[in-house]
Each structure stands twice: as structure tokens, then as C-alpha cells.
Short mmCIF file of C-alpha atoms in Angstrom, two decimals:
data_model
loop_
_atom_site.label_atom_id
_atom_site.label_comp_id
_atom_site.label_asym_id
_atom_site.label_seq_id
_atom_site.Cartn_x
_atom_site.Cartn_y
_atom_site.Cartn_z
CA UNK A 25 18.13 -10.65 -46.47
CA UNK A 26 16.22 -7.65 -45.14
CA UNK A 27 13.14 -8.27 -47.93
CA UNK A 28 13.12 -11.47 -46.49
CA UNK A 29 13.06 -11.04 -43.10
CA UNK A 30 10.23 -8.49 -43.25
CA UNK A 31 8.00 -11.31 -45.01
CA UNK A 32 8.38 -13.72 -42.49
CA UNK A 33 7.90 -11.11 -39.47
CA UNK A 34 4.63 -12.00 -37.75
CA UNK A 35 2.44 -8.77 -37.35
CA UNK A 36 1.79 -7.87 -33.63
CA UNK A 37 -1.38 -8.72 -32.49
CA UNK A 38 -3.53 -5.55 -30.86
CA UNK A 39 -2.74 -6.35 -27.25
CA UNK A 40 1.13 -6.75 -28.24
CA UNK A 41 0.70 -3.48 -29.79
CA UNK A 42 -0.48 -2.10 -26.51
CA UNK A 43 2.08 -3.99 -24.42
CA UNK A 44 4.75 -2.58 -26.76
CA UNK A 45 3.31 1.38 -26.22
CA UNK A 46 2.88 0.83 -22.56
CA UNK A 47 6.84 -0.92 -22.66
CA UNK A 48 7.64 2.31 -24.90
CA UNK A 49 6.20 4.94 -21.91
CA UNK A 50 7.83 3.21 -19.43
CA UNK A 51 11.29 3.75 -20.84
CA UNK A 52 10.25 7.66 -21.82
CA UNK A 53 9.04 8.59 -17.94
CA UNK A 54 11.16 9.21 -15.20
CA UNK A 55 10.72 6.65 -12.73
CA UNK A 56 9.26 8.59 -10.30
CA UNK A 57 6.92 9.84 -12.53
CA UNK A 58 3.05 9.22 -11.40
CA UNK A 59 1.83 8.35 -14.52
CA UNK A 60 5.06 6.17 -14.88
CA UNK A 61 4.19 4.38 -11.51
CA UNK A 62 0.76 3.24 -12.82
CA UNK A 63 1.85 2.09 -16.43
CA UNK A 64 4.25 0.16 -14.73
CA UNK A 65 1.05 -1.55 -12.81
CA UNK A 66 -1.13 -1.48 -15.97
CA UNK A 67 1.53 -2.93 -18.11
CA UNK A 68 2.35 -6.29 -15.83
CA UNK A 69 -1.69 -6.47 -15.65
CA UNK A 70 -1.75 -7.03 -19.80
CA UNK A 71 1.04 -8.65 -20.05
CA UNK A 72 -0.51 -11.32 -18.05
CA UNK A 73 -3.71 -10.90 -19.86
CA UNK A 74 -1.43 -11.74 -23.21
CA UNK A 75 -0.19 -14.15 -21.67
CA UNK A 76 -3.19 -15.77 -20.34
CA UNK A 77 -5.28 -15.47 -23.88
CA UNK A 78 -3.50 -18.20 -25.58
CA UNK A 79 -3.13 -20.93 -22.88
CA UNK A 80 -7.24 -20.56 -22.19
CA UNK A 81 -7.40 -19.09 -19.58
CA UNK A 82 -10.97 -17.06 -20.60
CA UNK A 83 -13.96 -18.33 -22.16
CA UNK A 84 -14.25 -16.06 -25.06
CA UNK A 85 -10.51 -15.43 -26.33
CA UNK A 86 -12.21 -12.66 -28.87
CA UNK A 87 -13.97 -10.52 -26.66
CA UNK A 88 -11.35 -10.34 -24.49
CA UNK A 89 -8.99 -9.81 -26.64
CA UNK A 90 -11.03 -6.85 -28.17
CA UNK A 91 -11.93 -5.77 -24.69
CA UNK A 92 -8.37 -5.39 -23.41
CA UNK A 93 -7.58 -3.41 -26.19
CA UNK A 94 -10.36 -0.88 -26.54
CA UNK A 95 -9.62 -0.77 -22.67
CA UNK A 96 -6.05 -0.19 -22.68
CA UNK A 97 -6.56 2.81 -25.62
CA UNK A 98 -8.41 4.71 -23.44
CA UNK A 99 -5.21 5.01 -20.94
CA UNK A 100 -3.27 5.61 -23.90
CA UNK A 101 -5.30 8.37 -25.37
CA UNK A 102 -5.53 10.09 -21.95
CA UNK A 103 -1.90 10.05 -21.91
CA UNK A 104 -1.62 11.38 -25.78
CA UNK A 105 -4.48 13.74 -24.46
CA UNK A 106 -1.91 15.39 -21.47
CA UNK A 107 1.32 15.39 -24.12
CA UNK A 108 -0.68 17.77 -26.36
CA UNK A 109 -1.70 20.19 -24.04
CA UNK A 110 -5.06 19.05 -23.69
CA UNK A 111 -7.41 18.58 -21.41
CA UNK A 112 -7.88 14.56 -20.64
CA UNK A 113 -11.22 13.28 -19.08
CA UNK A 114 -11.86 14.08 -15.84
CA UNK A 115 -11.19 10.43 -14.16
CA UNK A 116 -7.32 11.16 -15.34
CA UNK A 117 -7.04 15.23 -14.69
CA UNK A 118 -5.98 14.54 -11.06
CA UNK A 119 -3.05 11.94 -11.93
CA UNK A 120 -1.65 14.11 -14.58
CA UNK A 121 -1.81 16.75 -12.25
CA UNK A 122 -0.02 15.41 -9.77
CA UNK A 123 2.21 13.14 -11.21
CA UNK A 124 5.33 14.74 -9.68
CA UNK A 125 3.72 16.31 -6.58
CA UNK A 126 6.45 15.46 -4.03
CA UNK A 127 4.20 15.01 -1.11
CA UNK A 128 2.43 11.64 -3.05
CA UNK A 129 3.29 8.72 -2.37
CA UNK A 130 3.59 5.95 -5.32
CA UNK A 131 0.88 3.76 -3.65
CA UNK A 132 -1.09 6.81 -4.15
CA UNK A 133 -0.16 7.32 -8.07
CA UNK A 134 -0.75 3.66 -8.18
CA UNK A 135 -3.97 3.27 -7.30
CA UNK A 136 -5.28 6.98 -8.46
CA UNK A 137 -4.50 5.42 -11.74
CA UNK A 138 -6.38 2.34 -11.59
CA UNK A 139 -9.34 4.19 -9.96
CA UNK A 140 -9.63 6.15 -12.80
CA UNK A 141 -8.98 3.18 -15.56
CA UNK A 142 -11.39 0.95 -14.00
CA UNK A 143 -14.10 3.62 -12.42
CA UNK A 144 -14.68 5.08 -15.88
CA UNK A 145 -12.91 3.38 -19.12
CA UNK A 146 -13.68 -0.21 -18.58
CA UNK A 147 -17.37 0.31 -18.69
CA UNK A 148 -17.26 2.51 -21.57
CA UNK A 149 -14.92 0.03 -23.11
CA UNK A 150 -17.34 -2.87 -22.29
CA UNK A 151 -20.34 -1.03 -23.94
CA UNK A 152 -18.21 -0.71 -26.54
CA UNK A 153 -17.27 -4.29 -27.06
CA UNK A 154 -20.63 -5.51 -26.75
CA UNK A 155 -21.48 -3.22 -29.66
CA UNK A 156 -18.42 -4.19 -31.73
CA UNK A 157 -19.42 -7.78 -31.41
CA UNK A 158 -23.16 -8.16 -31.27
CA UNK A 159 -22.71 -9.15 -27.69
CA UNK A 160 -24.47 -9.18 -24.81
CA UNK A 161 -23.96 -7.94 -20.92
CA UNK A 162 -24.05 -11.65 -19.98
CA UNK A 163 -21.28 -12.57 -22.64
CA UNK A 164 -18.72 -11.07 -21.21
CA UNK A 165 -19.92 -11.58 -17.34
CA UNK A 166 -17.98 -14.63 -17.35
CA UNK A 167 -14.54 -13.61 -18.64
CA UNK A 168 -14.77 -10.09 -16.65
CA UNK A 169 -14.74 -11.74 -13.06
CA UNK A 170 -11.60 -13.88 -14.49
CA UNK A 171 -9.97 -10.21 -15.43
CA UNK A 172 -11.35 -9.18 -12.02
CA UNK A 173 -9.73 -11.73 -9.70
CA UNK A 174 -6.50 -10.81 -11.88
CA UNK A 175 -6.70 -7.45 -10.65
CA UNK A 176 -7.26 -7.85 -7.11
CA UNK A 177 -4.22 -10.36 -6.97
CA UNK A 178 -1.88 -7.39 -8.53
CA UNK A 179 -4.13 -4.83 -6.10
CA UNK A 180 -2.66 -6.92 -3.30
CA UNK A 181 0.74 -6.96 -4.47
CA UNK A 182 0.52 -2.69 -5.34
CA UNK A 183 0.08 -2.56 -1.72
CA UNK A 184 2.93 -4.72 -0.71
CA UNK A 185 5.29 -2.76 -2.87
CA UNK A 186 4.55 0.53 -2.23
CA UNK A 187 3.35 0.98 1.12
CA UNK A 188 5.86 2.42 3.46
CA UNK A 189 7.08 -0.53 5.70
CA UNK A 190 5.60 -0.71 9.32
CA UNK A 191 7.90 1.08 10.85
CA UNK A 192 6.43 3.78 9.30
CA UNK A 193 2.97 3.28 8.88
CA UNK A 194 1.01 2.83 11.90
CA UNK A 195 -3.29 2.94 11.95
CA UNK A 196 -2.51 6.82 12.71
CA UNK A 197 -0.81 7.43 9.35
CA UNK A 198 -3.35 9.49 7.23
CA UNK A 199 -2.53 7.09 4.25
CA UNK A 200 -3.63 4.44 6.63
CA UNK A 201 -6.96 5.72 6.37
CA UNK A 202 -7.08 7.20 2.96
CA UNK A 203 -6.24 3.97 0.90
CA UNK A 204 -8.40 1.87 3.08
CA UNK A 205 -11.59 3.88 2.01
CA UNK A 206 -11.18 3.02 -1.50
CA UNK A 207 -11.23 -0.93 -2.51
CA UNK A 208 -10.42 -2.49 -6.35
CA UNK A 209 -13.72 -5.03 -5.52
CA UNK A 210 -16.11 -1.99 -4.84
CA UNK A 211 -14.62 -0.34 -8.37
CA UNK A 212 -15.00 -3.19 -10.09
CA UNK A 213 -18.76 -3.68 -8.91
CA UNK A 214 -19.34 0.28 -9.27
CA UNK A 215 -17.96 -0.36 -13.23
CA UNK A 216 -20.40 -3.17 -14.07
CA UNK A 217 -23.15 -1.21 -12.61
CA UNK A 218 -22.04 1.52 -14.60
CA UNK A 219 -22.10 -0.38 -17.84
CA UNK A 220 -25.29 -2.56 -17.66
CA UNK A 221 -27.03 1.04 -17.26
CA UNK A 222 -24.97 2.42 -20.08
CA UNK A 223 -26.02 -0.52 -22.34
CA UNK A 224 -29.72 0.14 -20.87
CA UNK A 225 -29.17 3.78 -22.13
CA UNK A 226 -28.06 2.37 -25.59
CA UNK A 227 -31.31 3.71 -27.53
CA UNK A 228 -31.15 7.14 -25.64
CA UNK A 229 -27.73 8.42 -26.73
CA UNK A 230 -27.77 11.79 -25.31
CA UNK A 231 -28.69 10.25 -21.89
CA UNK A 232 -26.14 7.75 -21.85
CA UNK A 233 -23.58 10.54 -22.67
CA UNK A 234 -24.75 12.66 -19.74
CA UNK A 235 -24.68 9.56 -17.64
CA UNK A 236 -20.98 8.81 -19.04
CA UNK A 237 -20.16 12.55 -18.63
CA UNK A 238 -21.32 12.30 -14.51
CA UNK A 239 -19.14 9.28 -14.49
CA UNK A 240 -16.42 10.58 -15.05
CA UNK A 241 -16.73 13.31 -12.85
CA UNK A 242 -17.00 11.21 -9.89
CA UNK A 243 -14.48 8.74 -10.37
CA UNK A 244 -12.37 12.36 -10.91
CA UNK A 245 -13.45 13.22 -7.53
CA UNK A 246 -12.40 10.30 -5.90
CA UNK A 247 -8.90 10.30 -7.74
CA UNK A 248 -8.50 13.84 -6.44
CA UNK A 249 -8.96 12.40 -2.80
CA UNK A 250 -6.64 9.56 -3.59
CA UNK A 251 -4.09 11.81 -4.27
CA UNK A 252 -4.30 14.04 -1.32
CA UNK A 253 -0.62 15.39 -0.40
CA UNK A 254 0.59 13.38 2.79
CA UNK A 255 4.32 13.49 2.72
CA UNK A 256 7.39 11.70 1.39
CA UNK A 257 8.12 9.68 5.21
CA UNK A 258 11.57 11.08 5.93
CA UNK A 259 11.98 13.86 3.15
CA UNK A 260 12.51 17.27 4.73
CA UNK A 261 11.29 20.10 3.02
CA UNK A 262 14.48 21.78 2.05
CA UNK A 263 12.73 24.83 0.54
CA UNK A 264 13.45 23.91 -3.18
CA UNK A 265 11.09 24.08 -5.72
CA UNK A 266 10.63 20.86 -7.39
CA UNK A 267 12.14 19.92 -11.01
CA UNK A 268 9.76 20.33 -14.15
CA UNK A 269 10.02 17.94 -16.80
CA UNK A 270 8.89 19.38 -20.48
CA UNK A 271 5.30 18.95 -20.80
CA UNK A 272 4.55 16.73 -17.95
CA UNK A 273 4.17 18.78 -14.59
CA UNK A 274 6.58 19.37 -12.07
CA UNK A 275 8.73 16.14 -10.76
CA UNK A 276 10.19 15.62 -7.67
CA UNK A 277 14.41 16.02 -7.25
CA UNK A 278 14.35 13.05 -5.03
CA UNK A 279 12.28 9.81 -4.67
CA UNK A 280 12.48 6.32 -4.34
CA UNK A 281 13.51 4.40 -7.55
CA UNK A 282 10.46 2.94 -9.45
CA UNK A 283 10.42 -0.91 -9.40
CA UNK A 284 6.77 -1.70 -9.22
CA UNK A 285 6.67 -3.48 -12.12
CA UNK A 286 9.87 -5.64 -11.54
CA UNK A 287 8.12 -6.19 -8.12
CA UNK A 288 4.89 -7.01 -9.72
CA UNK A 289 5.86 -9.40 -12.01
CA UNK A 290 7.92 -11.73 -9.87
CA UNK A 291 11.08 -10.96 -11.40
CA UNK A 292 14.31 -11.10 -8.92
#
């Protein structure tokens, strides 16, 4: 029976492998856990890529396909990057830093995360799908806006989710004006930008690595602001130093549960 069940097991495809690491991570990490917050985003994003693939709904089901995935390793070898004890690119550095600061909010792991994913892996992951495929910039145009107005539908609902309710954010909360200074659209057109000059650089290597290389720092720079301690609302400092968890920064004792992704996806 077991010989023959393993025959007729269908192998996963690459994004179900992904969805399957990211589903993995999400049942390792605490909860409250910043990188946890922002897998939990990332992973209702490609599930509804996966999803999406099959029934049509882009152009060129190959690219995208290969796209997603050489996008989504990039979050997963930052990850494998921090569990090692080394040093990740700079776009991620202030997430896993911070990842249990208890003065940061999970709107503000949420969307340090996909600053960082989108600022700096996707257009290193569309150079390299153009290259993997013989492709063109204007190949995957198409099929990236589709991803794009994806994104800025689950953008919408990050905010929803995790911003404090308005009894306790007013326009004179600080995260008031932090998170409205940084917008998924002006990533998104920042990343293209980024990439069509990357696939200019394409014959001049050691340019297009120094251009990658001041990428990354930026995007790190604006992660670092995106993450600036503001306070937990109605958590009093109690003079306790915050739980560590083995090889992932210090955590928080106390915050609320993590249901982002339950939220996300539309599930009661």
C-alpha cells in the first residue's frame, strides 16, 4: 500500500513548495513574532497567486509562476540567512532586528516586511526571470500590474487588521504619520524602476551589483524608519526585560494574538 501510494502522489509544484515552507514558519514562530506577522501576509498573498495561476488569471502562467518563486526564495533565504547567525541583506536587517521589540506595532512588522520584499527582491527576482526565460521587461509588464493590484487589495486589508481601532489612533498618533509616508503603489513603481535599470546594467555586471548593493541599502533605511519604536497602546512598562526566543531576538511577554492571516484571507 505505501509503494503505491508514493507512485501516485503528485509532486508539489514550486509555488506549493513555497506555500508549504511559508505554512511550515508560520507554525514554528510565535505569533507575535515580527517576522511571523509578515509571513502570515506574504503567505495569503501566494496562496492567492496559486490559486489564481490555474483559473487564468495572468497572461503568462510560466513567468509567473517562475517569478513568484524566485521571489518568494529570496524571503526564505533571508530568513535561513538570520537562523544561521548570519548577516541577511540589508532590506531585512531591520525586521529581524526587531522582530520582538515590544514597542512595534504588527502594522509596523507588517509592512517593514513587505517594504523590504518588494523595495529590493522583486526587482532582482524580475531580472532574474527575464534571464531564466529569454524574456523581456515588456513580457512581464502585463502580469506584474495584475500581481500589483493583488497587493494593494491585501495592503488595504494589512491596514484594517492591524491598525489600532480609532479610539486609539487619532491624526496625532505618531503611527498616524509614520505609515502614511510610505505607500505599496510608490514601492511597487520604485521596484520596476529599479529593475528596467538593472536589466539596462545587464552587460556591466559590476555596476549593476553596486547599483543592487545601494538598493538595498535604502530600502534598509526606510525599513529602519518603519520600524521606529512607538508603543504597545495600553501596555505599561512594567520594568521587565522582554523574553528571548533561541536564535531569533528578544520577544515580547505580552501582545496581541496573531491573526493576520485568518483576517486576510476571509476566513471566519
Amino acid at each position: 500500500m505505501e509503494m503505491t501510494r508514493a507512485r501516485t502522489t503528485t509532486p508539489m509544484t514550486g509555488i506549493e513548495r513555497v506555500v508549504a515552507r511559508m505554512r511550515a514558519l508560520a507554525a514554528e514562530l510565535p505569533p507575535e513574532d515580527g517576522v511571523a506577522v509578515f509571513n502570515g501576509v506574504y503567505l495569503t498573498v501566494t496562496e492567492e497567486v496559486a490559486r489564481r495561476v490555474p483559473d487564468g488569471g495572468f497572461r503568462d502562467r510560466l513567468a509567473t509562476t517562475t517569478l513568484d518563486v524566485l521571489f518568494a526564495s529570496r524571503y526564505l533565504d533571508a530568513v535561513d540567512e538570520a537562523a544561521a547567525g548570519r548577516r541577511p541583506p540589508a532590506c531585512w536587517r531591520p525586521l529581524f532586528q526587531f522582530r520582538g521589540h515590544p514597542a512595534v506595532r504588527p502594522v509596523q512588522f507588517a509592512l517593514a516586511g513587505v517594504n523590504a520584499h518588494i523595495g529590493h527582491d522583486l526587482p532582482l527576482a524580475l531580472a532574474d526571470t527575464c534571464r531564466g526565460l529569454g524574456a523581456e521587461p515588456r513580457d512581464l509588464e502585463g502580469d506584474f500590474h495584475r500581481v500589483g493590484e493583488l497587493l494593494v487589495s491585501v495592503e488595504e486589508r494589512i491596514r484594517e487588521a492591524l491598525m489600532p481601532g480609532p479610539d486609539l489612533l487619532d491624526v496625532a498618533d505618531p503611527l498616524t504619520h509614520l505609515l502614511g509616508s510610505w505607500t505599496l503603489e510608490a514601492a511597487r513603481g520604485a521596484a520596476w524602476a529599479a529593475f528596467r535599470a538593472l536589466w539596462a546594467l545587464r552587460e556591466r555586471p559590476e555596476v549593476a551589483a553596486e547599483f543592487a548593493e545601494r538598493v538595498d541599502a535604502s530600502v534598509g533605511l526606510v525599513g529602519r524608519c518603519l520600524l521606529t519604536p512607538l508603543g504597545c497602546g495600553d501596555r505599561r512598562d512594567d520594568g521587565k526585560r522582554p523574553a528571548r526566543r533561541a536564535g531569533g531576538g528578544a520577544l515580547p511577554e505580552s501582545r496581541p494574538s496573531g491573526r493576520l492571516s485568518v483576517q486576510l484571507s476571509g476566513h471566519p
